[in-house]
CSV table of C-alpha atoms in Angstrom, one decimal:
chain,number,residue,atom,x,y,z
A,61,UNK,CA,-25.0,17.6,1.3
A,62,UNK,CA,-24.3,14.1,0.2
A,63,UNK,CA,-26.7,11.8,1.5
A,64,UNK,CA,-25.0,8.8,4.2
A,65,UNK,CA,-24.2,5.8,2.7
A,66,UNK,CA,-25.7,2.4,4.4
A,67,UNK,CA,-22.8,1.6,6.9
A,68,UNK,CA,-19.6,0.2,5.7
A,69,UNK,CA,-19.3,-3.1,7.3
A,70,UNK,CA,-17.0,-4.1,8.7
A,71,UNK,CA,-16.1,-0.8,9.5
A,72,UNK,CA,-13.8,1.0,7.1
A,73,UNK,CA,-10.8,3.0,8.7
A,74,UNK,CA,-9.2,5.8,6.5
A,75,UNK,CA,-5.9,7.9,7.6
A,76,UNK,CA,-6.0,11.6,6.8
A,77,UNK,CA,-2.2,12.6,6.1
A,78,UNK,CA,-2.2,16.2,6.1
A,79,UNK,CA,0.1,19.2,7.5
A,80,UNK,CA,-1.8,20.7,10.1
A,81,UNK,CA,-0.4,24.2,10.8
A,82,UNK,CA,-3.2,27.1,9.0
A,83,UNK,CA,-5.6,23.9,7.9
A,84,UNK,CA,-7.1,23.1,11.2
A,85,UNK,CA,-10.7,24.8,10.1
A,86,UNK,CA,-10.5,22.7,6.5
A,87,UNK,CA,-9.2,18.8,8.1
A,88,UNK,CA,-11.8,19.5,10.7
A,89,UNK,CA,-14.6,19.6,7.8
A,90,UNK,CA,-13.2,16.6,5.8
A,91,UNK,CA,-12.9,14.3,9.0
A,92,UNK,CA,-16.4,15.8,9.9
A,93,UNK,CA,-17.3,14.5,5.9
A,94,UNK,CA,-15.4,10.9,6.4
A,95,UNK,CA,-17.8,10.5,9.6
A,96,UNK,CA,-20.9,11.2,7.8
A,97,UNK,CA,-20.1,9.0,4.5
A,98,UNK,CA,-19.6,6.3,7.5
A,99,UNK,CA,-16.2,6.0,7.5
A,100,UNK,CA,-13.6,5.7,11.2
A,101,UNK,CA,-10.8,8.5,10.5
A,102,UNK,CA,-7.2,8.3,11.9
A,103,UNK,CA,-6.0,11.8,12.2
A,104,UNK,CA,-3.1,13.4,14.7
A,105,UNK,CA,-5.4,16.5,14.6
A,106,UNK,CA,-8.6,14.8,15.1
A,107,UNK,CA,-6.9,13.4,18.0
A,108,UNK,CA,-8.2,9.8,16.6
A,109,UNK,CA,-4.9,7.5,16.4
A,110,UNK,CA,-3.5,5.4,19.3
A,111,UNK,CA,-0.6,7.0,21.0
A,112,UNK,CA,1.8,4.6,22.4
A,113,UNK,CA,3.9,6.8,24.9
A,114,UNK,CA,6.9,4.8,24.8
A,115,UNK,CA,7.1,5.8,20.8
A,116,UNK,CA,7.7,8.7,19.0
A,117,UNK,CA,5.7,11.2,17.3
A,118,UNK,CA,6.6,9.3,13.9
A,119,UNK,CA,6.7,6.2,15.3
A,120,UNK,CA,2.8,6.4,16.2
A,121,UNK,CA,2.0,7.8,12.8
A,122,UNK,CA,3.4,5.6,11.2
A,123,UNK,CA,1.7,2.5,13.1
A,124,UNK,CA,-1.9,4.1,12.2
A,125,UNK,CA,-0.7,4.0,8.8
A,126,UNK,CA,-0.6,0.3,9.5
A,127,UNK,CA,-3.7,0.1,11.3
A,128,UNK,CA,-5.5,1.8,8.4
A,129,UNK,CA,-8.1,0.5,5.6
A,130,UNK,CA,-7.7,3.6,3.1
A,131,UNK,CA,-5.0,6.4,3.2
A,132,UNK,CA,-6.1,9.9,1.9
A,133,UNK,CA,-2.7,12.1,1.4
A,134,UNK,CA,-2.9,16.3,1.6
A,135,UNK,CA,0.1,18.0,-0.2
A,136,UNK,CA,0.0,21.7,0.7
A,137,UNK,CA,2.5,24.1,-0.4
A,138,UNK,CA,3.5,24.4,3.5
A,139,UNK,CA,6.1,21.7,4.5
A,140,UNK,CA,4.7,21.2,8.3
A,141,UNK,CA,6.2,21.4,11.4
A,142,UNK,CA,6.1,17.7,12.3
A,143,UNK,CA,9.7,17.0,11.4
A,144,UNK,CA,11.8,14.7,13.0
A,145,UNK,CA,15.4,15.3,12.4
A,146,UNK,CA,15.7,15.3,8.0
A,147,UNK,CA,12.2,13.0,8.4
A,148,UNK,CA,9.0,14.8,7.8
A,149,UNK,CA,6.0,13.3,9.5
A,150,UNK,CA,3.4,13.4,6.7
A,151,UNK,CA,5.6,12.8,3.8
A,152,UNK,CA,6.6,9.7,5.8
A,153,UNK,CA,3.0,8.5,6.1
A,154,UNK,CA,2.6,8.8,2.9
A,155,UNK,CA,5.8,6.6,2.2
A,156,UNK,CA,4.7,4.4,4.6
A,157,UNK,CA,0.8,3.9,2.5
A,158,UNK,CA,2.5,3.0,-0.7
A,159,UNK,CA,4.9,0.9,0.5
A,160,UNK,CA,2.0,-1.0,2.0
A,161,UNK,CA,0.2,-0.9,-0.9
A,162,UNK,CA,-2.9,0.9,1.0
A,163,UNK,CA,-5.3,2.0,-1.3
A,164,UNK,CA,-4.6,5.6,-1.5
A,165,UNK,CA,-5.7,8.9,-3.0
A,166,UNK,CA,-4.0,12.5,-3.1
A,167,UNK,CA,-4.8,15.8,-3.0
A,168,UNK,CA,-2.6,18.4,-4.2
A,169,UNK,CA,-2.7,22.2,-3.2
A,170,UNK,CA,-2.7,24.3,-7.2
A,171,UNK,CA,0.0,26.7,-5.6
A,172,UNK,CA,2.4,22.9,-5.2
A,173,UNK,CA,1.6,22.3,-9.0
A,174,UNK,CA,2.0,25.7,-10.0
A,175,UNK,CA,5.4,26.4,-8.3
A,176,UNK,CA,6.7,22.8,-9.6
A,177,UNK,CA,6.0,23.6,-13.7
A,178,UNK,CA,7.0,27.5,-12.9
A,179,UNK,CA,10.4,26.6,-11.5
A,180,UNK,CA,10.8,24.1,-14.9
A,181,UNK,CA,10.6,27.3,-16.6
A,182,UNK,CA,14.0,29.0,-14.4
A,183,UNK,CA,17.1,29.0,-16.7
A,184,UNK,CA,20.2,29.3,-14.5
A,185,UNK,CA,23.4,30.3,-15.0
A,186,UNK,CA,26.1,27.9,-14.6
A,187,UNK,CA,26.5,27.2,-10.9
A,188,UNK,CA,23.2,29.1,-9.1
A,189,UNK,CA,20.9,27.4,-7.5
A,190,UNK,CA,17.6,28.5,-6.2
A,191,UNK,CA,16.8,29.0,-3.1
A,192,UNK,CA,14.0,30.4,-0.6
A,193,UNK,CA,14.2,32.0,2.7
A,194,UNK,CA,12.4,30.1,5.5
A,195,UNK,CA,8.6,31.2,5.4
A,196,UNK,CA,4.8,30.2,6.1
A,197,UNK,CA,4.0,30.6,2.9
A,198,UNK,CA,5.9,27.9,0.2
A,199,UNK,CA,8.3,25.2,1.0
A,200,UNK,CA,10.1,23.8,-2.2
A,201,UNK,CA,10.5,19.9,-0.2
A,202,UNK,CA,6.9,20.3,-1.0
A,203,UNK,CA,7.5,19.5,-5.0
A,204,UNK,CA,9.4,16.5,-3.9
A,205,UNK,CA,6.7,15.3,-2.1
A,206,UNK,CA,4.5,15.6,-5.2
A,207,UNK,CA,7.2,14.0,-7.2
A,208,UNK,CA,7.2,11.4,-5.0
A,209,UNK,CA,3.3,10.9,-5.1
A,210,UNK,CA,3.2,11.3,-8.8
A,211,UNK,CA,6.1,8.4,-9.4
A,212,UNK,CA,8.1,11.5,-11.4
A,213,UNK,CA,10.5,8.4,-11.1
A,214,UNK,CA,9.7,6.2,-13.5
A,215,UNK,CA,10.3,7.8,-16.9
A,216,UNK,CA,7.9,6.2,-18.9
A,217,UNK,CA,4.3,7.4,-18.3
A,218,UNK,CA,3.0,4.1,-19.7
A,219,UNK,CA,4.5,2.6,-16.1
A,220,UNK,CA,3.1,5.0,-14.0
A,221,UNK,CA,-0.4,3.6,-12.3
A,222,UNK,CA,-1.5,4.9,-8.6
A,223,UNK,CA,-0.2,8.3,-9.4
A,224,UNK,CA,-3.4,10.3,-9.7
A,225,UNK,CA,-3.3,13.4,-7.4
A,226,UNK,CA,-5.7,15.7,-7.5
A,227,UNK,CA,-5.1,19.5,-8.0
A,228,UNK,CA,-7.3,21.6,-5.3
A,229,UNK,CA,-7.8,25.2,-4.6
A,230,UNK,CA,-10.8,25.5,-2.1
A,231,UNK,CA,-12.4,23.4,0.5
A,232,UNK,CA,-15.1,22.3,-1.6
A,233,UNK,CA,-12.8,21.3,-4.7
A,234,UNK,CA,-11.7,18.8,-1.9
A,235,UNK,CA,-14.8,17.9,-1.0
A,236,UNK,CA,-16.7,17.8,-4.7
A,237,UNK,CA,-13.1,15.0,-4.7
A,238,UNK,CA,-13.7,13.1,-1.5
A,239,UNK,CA,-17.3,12.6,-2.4
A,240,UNK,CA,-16.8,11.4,-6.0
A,241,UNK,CA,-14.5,8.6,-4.6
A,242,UNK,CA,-15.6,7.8,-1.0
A,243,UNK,CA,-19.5,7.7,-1.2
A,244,UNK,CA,-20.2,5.0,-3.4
A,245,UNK,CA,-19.4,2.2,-0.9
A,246,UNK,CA,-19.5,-0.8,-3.5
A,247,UNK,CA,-16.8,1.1,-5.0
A,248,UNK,CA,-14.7,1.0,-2.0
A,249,UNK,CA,-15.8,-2.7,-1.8
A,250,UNK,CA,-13.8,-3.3,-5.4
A,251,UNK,CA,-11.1,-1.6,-4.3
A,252,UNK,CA,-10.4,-3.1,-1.0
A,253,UNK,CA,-11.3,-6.2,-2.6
A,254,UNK,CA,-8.8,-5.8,-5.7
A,255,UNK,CA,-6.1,-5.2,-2.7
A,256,UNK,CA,-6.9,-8.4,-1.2
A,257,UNK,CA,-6.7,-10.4,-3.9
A,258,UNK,CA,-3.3,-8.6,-5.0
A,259,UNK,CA,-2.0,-9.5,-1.6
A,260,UNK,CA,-3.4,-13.3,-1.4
A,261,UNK,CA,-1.5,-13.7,-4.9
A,262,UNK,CA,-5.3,-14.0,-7.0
């Protein structure tokens, strides 16, 4: 057990954005982790973010996104059931973080990497396309997320900064992860501070 960190002051508010459906058991340890290390933790799950009842689903995500200090993102092969018309709530959080320019982190589920080099692999003939039935079990929107998070964008891999994600199996892969960037609290320090300067124009 990692030992708790002297308090994070003033306090330090990170968003968990994370599909929900099958991974109640595992976001219930990590915001259980985020509390010990001294952190506050937004989560829908958790039942921690402010819900204006004149907004939508989205719309209140979103604005905890705002609200928020640090923003960890959870890519899981599973594509969620928070979807709003062709919007998907998580992927939309995530949006919303780098847009922001929160200081954010990523995990990524192996099966999400796996799938997205295996499918790099598929020669098709002229005119197929590849498809997948609807199921609980892999979502290919998921690889776009991923894309996304990874700036698969920007060709040149010299360009690419703030596109670590971090490839996870089991729970404590995540947690061996969360610890090694979240417990050291002068570390959070540099990077909220590095933020603040960005944004004041230092």
């Amino acid at each position: 057990m990692t030992s708790i960190p002297e308090k994070l002051k003033p306090e330090v508010k990170i968003m968990i954005g994370s599909t929900v459906y099958g991974f109640e058991d595992q976001l219930s340890q990590i915001v259980a982790q985020f509390t010990t290390l001294g952190y506050k933790v937004l989560n829908s799950h958790h039942g921690s973010i402010k819900v204006n009842p004149n907004l939508s689903n989205l719309d209140n995500c979103l604005k905890a996104v705002e609200e928020c200090d640090l923003f960890l993102g959870i890519i899981r092969p599973y594509y969620g059931t928070g979807n709003i018309g062709d919007l998907n709530i998580t992927f939309e959080e995530i949006k919303k973080a780098v847009e922001l320019k929160k200081p954010y982190w990523f995990l990524v589920h192996r099966d999400v990497v796996f799938a997205r080099s295996f499918l790099k692999k598929i020669v098709l003939k002229s005119g197929d396309t590849i498809t997948l039935k609807d199921n609980k079990l892999f979502d290919l929107r998921c690889i776009e997320v991923y894309d996304y998070v990874i700036k698969n964008h920007v060709q040149d891999l010299a360009l690419r900064n703030g596109n670590w994600a971090q490839e996870f199996y089991r729970l404590d892969e995540m947690m061996v992860y969360i610890n090694a960037q979240f417990a050291d609290k002068d570390f959070i320090r540099e990077v909220m501070n590095y933020k603040n300067n960005e944004d004041n124009g230092k």
